[in-house]
PDB file of C-alpha atoms in Angstrom:
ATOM      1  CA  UNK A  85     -18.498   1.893  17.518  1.00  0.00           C
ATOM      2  CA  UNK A  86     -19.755   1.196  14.049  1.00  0.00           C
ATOM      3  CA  UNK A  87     -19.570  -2.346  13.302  1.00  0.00           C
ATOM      4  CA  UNK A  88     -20.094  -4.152   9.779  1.00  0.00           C
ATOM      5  CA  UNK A  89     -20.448  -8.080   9.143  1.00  0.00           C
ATOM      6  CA  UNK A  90     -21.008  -9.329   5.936  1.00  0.00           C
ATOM      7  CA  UNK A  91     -23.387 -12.883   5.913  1.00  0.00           C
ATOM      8  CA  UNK A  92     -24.372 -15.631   2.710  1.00  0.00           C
ATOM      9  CA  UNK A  93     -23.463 -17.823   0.636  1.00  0.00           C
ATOM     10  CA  UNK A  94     -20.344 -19.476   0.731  1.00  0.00           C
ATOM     11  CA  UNK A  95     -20.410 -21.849  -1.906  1.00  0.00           C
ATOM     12  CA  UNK A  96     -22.209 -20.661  -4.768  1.00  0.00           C
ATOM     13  CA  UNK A  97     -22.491 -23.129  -8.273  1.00  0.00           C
ATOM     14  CA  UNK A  98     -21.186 -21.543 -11.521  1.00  0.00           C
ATOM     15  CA  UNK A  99     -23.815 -19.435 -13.708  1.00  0.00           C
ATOM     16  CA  UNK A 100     -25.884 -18.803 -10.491  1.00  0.00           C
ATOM     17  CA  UNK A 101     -26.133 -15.276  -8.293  1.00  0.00           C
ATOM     18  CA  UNK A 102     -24.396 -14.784  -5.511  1.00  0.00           C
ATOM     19  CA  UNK A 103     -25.913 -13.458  -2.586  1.00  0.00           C
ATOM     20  CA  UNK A 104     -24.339 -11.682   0.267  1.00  0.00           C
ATOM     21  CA  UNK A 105     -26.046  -9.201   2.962  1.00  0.00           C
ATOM     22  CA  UNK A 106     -23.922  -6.406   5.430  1.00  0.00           C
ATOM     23  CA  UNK A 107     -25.375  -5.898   8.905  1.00  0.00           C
ATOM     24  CA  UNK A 108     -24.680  -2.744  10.291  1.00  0.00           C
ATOM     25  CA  UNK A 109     -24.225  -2.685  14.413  1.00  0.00           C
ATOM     26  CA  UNK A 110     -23.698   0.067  16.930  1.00  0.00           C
ATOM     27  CA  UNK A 111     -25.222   3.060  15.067  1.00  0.00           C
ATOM     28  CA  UNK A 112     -27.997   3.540  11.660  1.00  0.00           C
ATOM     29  CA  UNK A 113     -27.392   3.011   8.540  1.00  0.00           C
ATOM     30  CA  UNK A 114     -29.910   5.751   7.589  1.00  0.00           C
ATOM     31  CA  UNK A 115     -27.518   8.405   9.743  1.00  0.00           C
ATOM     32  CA  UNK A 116     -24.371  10.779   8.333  1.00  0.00           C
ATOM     33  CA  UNK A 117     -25.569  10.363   4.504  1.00  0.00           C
ATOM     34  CA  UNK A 118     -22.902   8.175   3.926  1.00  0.00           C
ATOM     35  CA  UNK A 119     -22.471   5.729   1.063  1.00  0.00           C
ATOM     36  CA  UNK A 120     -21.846   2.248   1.334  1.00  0.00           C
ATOM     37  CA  UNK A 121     -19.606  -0.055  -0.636  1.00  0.00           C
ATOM     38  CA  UNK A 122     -18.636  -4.027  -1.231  1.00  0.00           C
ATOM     39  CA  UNK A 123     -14.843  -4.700  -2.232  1.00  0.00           C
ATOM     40  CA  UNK A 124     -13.686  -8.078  -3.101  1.00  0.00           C
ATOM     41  CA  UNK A 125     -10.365  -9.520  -2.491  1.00  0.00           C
ATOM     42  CA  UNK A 126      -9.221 -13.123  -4.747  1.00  0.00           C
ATOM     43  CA  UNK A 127      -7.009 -15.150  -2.762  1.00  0.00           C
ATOM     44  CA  UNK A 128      -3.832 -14.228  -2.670  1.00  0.00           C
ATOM     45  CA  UNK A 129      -4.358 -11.069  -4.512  1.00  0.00           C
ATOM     46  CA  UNK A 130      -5.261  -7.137  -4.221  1.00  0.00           C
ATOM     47  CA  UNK A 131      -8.685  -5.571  -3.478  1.00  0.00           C
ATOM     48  CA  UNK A 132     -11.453  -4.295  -6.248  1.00  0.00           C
ATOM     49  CA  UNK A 133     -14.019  -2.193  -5.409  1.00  0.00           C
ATOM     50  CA  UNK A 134     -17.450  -3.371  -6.877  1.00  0.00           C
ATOM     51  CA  UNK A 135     -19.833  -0.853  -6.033  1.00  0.00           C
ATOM     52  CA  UNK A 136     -21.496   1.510  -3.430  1.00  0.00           C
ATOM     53  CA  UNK A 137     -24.584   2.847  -2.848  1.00  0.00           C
ATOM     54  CA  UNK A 138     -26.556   5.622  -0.721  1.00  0.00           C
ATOM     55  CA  UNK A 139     -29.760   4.975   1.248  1.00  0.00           C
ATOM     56  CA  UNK A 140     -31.601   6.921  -1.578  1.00  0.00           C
ATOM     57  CA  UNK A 141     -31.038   4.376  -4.143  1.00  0.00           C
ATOM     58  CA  UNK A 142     -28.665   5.789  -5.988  1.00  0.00           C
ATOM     59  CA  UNK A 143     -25.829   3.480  -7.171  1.00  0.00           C
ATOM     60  CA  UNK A 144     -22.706   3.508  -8.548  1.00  0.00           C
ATOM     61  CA  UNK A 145     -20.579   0.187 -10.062  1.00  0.00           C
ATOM     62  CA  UNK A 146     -17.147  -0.408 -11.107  1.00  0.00           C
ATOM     63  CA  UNK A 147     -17.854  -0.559 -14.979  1.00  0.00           C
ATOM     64  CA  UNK A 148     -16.353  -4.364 -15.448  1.00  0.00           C
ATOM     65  CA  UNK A 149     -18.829  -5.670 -13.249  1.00  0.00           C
ATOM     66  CA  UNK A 150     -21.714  -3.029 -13.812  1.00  0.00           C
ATOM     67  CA  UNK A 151     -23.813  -5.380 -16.011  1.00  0.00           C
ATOM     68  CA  UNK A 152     -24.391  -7.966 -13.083  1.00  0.00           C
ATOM     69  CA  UNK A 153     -24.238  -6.546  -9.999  1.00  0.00           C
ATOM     70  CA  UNK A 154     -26.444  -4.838  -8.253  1.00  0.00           C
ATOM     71  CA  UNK A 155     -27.125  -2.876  -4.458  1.00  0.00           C
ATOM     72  CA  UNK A 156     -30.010  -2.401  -2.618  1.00  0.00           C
ATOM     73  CA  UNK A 157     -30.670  -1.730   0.965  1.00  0.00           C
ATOM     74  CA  UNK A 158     -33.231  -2.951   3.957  1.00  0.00           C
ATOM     75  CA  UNK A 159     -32.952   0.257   5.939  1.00  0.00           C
ATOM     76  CA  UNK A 160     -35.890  -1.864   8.596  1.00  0.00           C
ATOM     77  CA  UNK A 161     -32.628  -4.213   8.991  1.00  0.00           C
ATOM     78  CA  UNK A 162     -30.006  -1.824   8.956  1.00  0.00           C
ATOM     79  CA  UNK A 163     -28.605  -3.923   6.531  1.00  0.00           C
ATOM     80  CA  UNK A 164     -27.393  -3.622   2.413  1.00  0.00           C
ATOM     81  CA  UNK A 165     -26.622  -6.273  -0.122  1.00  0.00           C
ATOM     82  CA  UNK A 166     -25.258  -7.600  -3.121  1.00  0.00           C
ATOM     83  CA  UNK A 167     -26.364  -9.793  -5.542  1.00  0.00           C
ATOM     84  CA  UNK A 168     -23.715 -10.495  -8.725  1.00  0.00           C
ATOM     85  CA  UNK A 169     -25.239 -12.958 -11.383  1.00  0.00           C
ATOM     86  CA  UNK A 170     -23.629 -15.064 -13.771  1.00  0.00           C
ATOM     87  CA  UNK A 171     -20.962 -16.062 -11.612  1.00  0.00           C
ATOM     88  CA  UNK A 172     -17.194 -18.252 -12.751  1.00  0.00           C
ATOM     89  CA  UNK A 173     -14.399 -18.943 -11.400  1.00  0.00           C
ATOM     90  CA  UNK A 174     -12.637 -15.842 -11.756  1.00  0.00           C
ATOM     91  CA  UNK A 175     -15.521 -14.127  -8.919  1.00  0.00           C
ATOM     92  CA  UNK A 176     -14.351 -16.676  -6.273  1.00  0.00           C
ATOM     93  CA  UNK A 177     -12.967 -13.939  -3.447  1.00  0.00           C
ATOM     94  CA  UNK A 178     -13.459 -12.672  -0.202  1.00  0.00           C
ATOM     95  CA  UNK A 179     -15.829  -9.835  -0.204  1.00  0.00           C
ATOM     96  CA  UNK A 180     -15.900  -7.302   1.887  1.00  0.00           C
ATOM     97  CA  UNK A 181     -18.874  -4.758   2.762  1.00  0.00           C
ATOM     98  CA  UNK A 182     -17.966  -1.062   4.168  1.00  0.00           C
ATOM     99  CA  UNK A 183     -19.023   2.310   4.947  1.00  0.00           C
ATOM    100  CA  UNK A 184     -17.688   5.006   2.341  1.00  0.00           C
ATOM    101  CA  UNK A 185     -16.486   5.026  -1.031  1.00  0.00           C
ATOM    102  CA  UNK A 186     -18.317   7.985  -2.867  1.00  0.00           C
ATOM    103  CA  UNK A 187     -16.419  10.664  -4.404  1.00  0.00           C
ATOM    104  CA  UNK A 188     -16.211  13.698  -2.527  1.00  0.00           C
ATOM    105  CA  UNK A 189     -14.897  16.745  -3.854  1.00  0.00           C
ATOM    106  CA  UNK A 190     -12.988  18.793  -1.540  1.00  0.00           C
ATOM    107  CA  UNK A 191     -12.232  22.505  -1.667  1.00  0.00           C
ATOM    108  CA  UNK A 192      -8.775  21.805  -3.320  1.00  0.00           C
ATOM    109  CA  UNK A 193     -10.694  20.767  -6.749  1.00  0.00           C
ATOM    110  CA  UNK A 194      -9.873  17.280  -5.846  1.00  0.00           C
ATOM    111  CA  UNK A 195     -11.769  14.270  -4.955  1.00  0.00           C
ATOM    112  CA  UNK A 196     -11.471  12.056  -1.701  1.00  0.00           C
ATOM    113  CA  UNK A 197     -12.781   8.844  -1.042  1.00  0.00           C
ATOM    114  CA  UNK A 198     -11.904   5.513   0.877  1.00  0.00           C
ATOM    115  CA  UNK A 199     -13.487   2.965   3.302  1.00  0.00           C
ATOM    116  CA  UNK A 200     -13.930   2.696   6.991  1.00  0.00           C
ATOM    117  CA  UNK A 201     -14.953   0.624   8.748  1.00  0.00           C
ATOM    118  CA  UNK A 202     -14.612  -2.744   6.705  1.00  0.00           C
ATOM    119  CA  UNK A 203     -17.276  -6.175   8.274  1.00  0.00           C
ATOM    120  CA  UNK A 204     -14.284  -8.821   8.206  1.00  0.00           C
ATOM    121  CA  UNK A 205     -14.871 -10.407   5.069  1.00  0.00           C
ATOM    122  CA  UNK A 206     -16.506 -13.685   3.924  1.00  0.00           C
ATOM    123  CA  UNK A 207     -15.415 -16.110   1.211  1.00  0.00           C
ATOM    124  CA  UNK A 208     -17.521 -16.947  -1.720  1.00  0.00           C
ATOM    125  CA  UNK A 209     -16.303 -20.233  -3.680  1.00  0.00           C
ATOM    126  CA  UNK A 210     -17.754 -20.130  -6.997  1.00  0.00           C
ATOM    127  CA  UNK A 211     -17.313 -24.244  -8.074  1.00  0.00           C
ATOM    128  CA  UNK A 212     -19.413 -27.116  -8.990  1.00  0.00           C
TER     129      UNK A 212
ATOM    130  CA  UNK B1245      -2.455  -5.613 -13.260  1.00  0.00           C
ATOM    131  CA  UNK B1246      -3.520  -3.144 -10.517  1.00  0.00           C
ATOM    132  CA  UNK B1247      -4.089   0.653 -11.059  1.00  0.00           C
ATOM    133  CA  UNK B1248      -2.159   2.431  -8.694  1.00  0.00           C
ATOM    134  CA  UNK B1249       1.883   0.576  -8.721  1.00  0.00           C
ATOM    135  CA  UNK B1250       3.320  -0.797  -5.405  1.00  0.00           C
ATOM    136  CA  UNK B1251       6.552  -2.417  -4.803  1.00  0.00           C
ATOM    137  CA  UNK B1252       5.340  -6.591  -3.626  1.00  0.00           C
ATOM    138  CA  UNK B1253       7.462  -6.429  -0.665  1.00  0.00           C
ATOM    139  CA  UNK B1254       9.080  -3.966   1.954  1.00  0.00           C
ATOM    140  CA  UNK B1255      11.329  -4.207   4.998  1.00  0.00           C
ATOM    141  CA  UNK B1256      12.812  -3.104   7.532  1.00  0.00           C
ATOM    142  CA  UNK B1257      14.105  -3.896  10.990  1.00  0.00           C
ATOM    143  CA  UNK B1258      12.446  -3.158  14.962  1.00  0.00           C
ATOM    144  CA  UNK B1259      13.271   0.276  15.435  1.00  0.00           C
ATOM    145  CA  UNK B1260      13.678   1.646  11.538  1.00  0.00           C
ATOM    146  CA  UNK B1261      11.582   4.028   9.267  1.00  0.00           C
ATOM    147  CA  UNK B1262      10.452   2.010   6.080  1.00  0.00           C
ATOM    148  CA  UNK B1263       9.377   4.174   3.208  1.00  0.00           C
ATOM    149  CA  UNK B1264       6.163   2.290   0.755  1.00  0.00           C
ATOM    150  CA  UNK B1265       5.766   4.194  -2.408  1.00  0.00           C
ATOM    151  CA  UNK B1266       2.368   4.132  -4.596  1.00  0.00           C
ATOM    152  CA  UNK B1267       2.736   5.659  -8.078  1.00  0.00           C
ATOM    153  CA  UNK B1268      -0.426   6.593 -10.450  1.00  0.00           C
ATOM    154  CA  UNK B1269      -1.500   8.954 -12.790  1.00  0.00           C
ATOM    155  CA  UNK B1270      -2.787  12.153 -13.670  1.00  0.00           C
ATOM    156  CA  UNK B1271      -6.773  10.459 -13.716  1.00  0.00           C
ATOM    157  CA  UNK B1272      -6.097   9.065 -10.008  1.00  0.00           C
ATOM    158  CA  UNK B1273      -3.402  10.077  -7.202  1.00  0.00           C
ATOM    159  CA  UNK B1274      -2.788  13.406  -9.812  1.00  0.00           C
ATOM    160  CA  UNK B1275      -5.781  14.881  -9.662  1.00  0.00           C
ATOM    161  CA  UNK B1276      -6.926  13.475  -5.877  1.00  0.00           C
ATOM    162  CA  UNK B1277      -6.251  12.562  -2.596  1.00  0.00           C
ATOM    163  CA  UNK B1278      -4.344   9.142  -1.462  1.00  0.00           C
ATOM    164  CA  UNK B1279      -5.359   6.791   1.464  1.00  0.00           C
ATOM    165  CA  UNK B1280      -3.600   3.660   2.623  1.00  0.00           C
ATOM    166  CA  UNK B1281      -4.927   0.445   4.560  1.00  0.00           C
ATOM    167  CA  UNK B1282      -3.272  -2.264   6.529  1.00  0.00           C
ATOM    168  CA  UNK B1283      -4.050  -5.772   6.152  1.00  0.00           C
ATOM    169  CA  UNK B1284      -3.049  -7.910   9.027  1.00  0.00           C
ATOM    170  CA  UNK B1285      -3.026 -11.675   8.167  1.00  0.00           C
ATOM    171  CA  UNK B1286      -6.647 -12.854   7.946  1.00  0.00           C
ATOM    172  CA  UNK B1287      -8.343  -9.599   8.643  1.00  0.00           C
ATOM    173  CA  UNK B1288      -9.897  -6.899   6.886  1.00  0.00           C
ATOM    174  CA  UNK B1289      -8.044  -4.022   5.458  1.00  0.00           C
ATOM    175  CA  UNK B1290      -8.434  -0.838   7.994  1.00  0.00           C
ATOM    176  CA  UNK B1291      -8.106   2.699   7.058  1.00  0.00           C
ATOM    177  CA  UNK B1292      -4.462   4.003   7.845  1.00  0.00           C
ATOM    178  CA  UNK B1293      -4.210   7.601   6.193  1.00  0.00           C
ATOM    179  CA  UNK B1294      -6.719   9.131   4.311  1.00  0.00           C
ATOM    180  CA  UNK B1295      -6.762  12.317   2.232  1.00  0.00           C
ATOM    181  CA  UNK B1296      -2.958  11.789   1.636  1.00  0.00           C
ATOM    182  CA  UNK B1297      -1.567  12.791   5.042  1.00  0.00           C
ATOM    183  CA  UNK B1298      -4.726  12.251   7.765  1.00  0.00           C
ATOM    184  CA  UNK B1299      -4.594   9.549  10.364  1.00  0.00           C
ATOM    185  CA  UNK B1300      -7.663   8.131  11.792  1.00  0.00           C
ATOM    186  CA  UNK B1301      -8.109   8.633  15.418  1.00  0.00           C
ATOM    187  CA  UNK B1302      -6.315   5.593  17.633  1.00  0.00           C
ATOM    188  CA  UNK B1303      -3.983   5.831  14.715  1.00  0.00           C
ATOM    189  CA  UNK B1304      -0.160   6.282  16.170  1.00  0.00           C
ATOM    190  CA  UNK B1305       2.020   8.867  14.745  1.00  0.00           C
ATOM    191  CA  UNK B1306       4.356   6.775  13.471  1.00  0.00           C
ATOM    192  CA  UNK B1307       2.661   6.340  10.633  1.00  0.00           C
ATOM    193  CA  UNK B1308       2.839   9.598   8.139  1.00  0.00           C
ATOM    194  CA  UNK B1309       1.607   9.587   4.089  1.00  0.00           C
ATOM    195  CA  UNK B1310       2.493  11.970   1.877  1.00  0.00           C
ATOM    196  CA  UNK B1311       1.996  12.978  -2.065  1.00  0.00           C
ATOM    197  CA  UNK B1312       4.054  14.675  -4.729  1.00  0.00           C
ATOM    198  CA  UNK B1313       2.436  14.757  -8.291  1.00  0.00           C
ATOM    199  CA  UNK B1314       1.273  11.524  -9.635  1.00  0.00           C
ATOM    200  CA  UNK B1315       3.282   9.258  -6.456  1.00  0.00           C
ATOM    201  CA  UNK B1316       2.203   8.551  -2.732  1.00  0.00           C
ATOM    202  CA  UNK B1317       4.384   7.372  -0.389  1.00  0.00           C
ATOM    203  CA  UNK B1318       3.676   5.550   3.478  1.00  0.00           C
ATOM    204  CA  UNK B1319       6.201   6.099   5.783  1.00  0.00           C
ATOM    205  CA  UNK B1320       6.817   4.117   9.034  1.00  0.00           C
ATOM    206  CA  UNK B1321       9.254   4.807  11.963  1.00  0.00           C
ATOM    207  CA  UNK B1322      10.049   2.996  14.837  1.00  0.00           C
ATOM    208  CA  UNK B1323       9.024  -0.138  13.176  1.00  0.00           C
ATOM    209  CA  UNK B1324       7.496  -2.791  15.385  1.00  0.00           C
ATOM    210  CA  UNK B1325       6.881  -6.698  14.894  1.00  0.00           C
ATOM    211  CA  UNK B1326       3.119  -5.961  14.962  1.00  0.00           C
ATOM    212  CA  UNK B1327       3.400  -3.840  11.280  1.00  0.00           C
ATOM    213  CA  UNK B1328       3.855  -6.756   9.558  1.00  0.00           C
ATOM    214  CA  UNK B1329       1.045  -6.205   7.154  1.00  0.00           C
ATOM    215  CA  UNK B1330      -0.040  -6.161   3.593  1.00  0.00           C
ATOM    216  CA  UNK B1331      -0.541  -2.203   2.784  1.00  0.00           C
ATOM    217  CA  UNK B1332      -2.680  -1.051  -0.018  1.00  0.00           C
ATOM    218  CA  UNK B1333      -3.117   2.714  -1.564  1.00  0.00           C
ATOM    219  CA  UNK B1334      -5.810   3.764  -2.992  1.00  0.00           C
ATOM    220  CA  UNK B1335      -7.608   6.712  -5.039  1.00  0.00           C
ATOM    221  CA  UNK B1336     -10.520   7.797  -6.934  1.00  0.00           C
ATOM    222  CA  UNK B1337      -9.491   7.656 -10.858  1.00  0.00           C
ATOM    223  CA  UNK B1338     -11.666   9.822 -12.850  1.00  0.00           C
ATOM    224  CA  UNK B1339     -10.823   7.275 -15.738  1.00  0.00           C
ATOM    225  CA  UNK B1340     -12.845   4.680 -13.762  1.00  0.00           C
ATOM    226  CA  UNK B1341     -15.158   6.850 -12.025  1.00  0.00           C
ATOM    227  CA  UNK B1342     -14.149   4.817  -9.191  1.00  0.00           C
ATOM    228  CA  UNK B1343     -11.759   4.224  -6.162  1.00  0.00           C
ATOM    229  CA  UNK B1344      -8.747   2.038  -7.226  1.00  0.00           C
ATOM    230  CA  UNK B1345      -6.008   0.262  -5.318  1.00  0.00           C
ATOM    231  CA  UNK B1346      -2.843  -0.737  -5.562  1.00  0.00           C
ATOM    232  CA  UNK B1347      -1.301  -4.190  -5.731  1.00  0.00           C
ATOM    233  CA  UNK B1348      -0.271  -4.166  -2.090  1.00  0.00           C
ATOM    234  CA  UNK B1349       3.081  -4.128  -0.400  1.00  0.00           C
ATOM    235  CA  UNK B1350       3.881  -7.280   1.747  1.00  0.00           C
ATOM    236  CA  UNK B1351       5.840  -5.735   5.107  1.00  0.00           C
ATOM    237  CA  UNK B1352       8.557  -7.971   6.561  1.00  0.00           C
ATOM    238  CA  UNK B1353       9.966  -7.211   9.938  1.00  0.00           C
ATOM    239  CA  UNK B1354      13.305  -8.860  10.386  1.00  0.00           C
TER     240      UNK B1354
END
């Protein structure tokens, strides 16, 4: 069973990058051509997608973060990250890593996406 | 102010079928497919239905999603203390170019 768990800084100082890294267990991340995301969740409120990525490189960001994030991948680790510079308040979440989140088109014209599994989350604090 | 439009809160009694609706647009849940997650206290958000009506394996049948134009809707019978959850929709908005969610719907079991 695929397992995801996400790993970094907790406590991260305003203006600085934050840092987090996904470690994928029970299978490779280089298998199934899947993409792979990061979703962020502020306390007490809903989820935004910030990104995902495939093992080729290619990326793809949510357009009001696009000019500071960025997704890369250590396919020797199994593993993918996220760095997100210039960091306030308003980036203080939990943030999620998981497998999916490409579009793809199915035969009915439309496009299907979504995310499984999810790692269980960690919680950045962005504070002096 | 999320994409996709859930009702904040739900509920329902042991035993009942509660009804969450999601409602969009023609750039999102128009024009593609709908899945919903479940957010138990403290945990990660797993997938529920995907592709409006498809349930994960280890998923139970009482939980069934369905889509009419530009609206979603969860449905859950034979409600149990355990589904008392946050539950989120989602879709991929062509607007965005990217998956969006809704606000969540907080599920009481009285």
């Amino acid at each position: 069973q695929l397992r995801l768990q996400e790993s970094g800084s907790g406590l991260v100082k305003p203006s600085q990058t934050l840092s987090l890294t996904c470690a994928v267990s029970g299978g490779s991340i280089s298998s199934g051509g899947y993409s792979w995301s990061w979703i962020r969740q502020p306390p007490g409120k809903g989820l935004e997608w910030i990104g995902y990525m495939y093992l080729s490189g290619s990326t793809h960001y949510n357009p009001s973060l696009k000019s500071r994030v960025s997704l890369s991948v250590d396919r020797s680790k199994n593993q993918f990250s996220l760095k997100l510079t210039s960091v306030t308040a308003a980036d203080t979440a939990v943030y999620f890593c998981a497998r999916g989140g490409a579009a793809v088109p199915t035969a009915q014209g439309e496009i299907a996406t979504w995310f499984d599994p999810w790692g269980q989350g960690t919680l950045v604090t962005v504070s002096s | 102010q999320s994409v996709l439009t859930q009702p904040p809160s739900a509920s329902g009694t042991p035993g009942q079928r509660v009804t969450i609706s999601c409602s969009g647009s023609s750039s999102n849940i128009g024009s593609n497919t709908v899945n919903w997650y479940r957010q138990l206290p403290g945990t990660a958000p797993k997938l529920l239905i995907y592709s409006n009506n498809q349930r994960p394996s280890g998923v139970p049948d009482r939980f069934s999603g369905s889509k009419s134009g530009t609206s979603a809707s969860l449905a859950i019978s034979g409600l149990q203390s355990e589904d008392e959850a946050d539950y989120y929709c989602a879709a991929w908005d062509d607007s965005l170019d990217g998956p969006v969610f809704g606000g969540g719907t907080k599920l009481t079991v009285l």
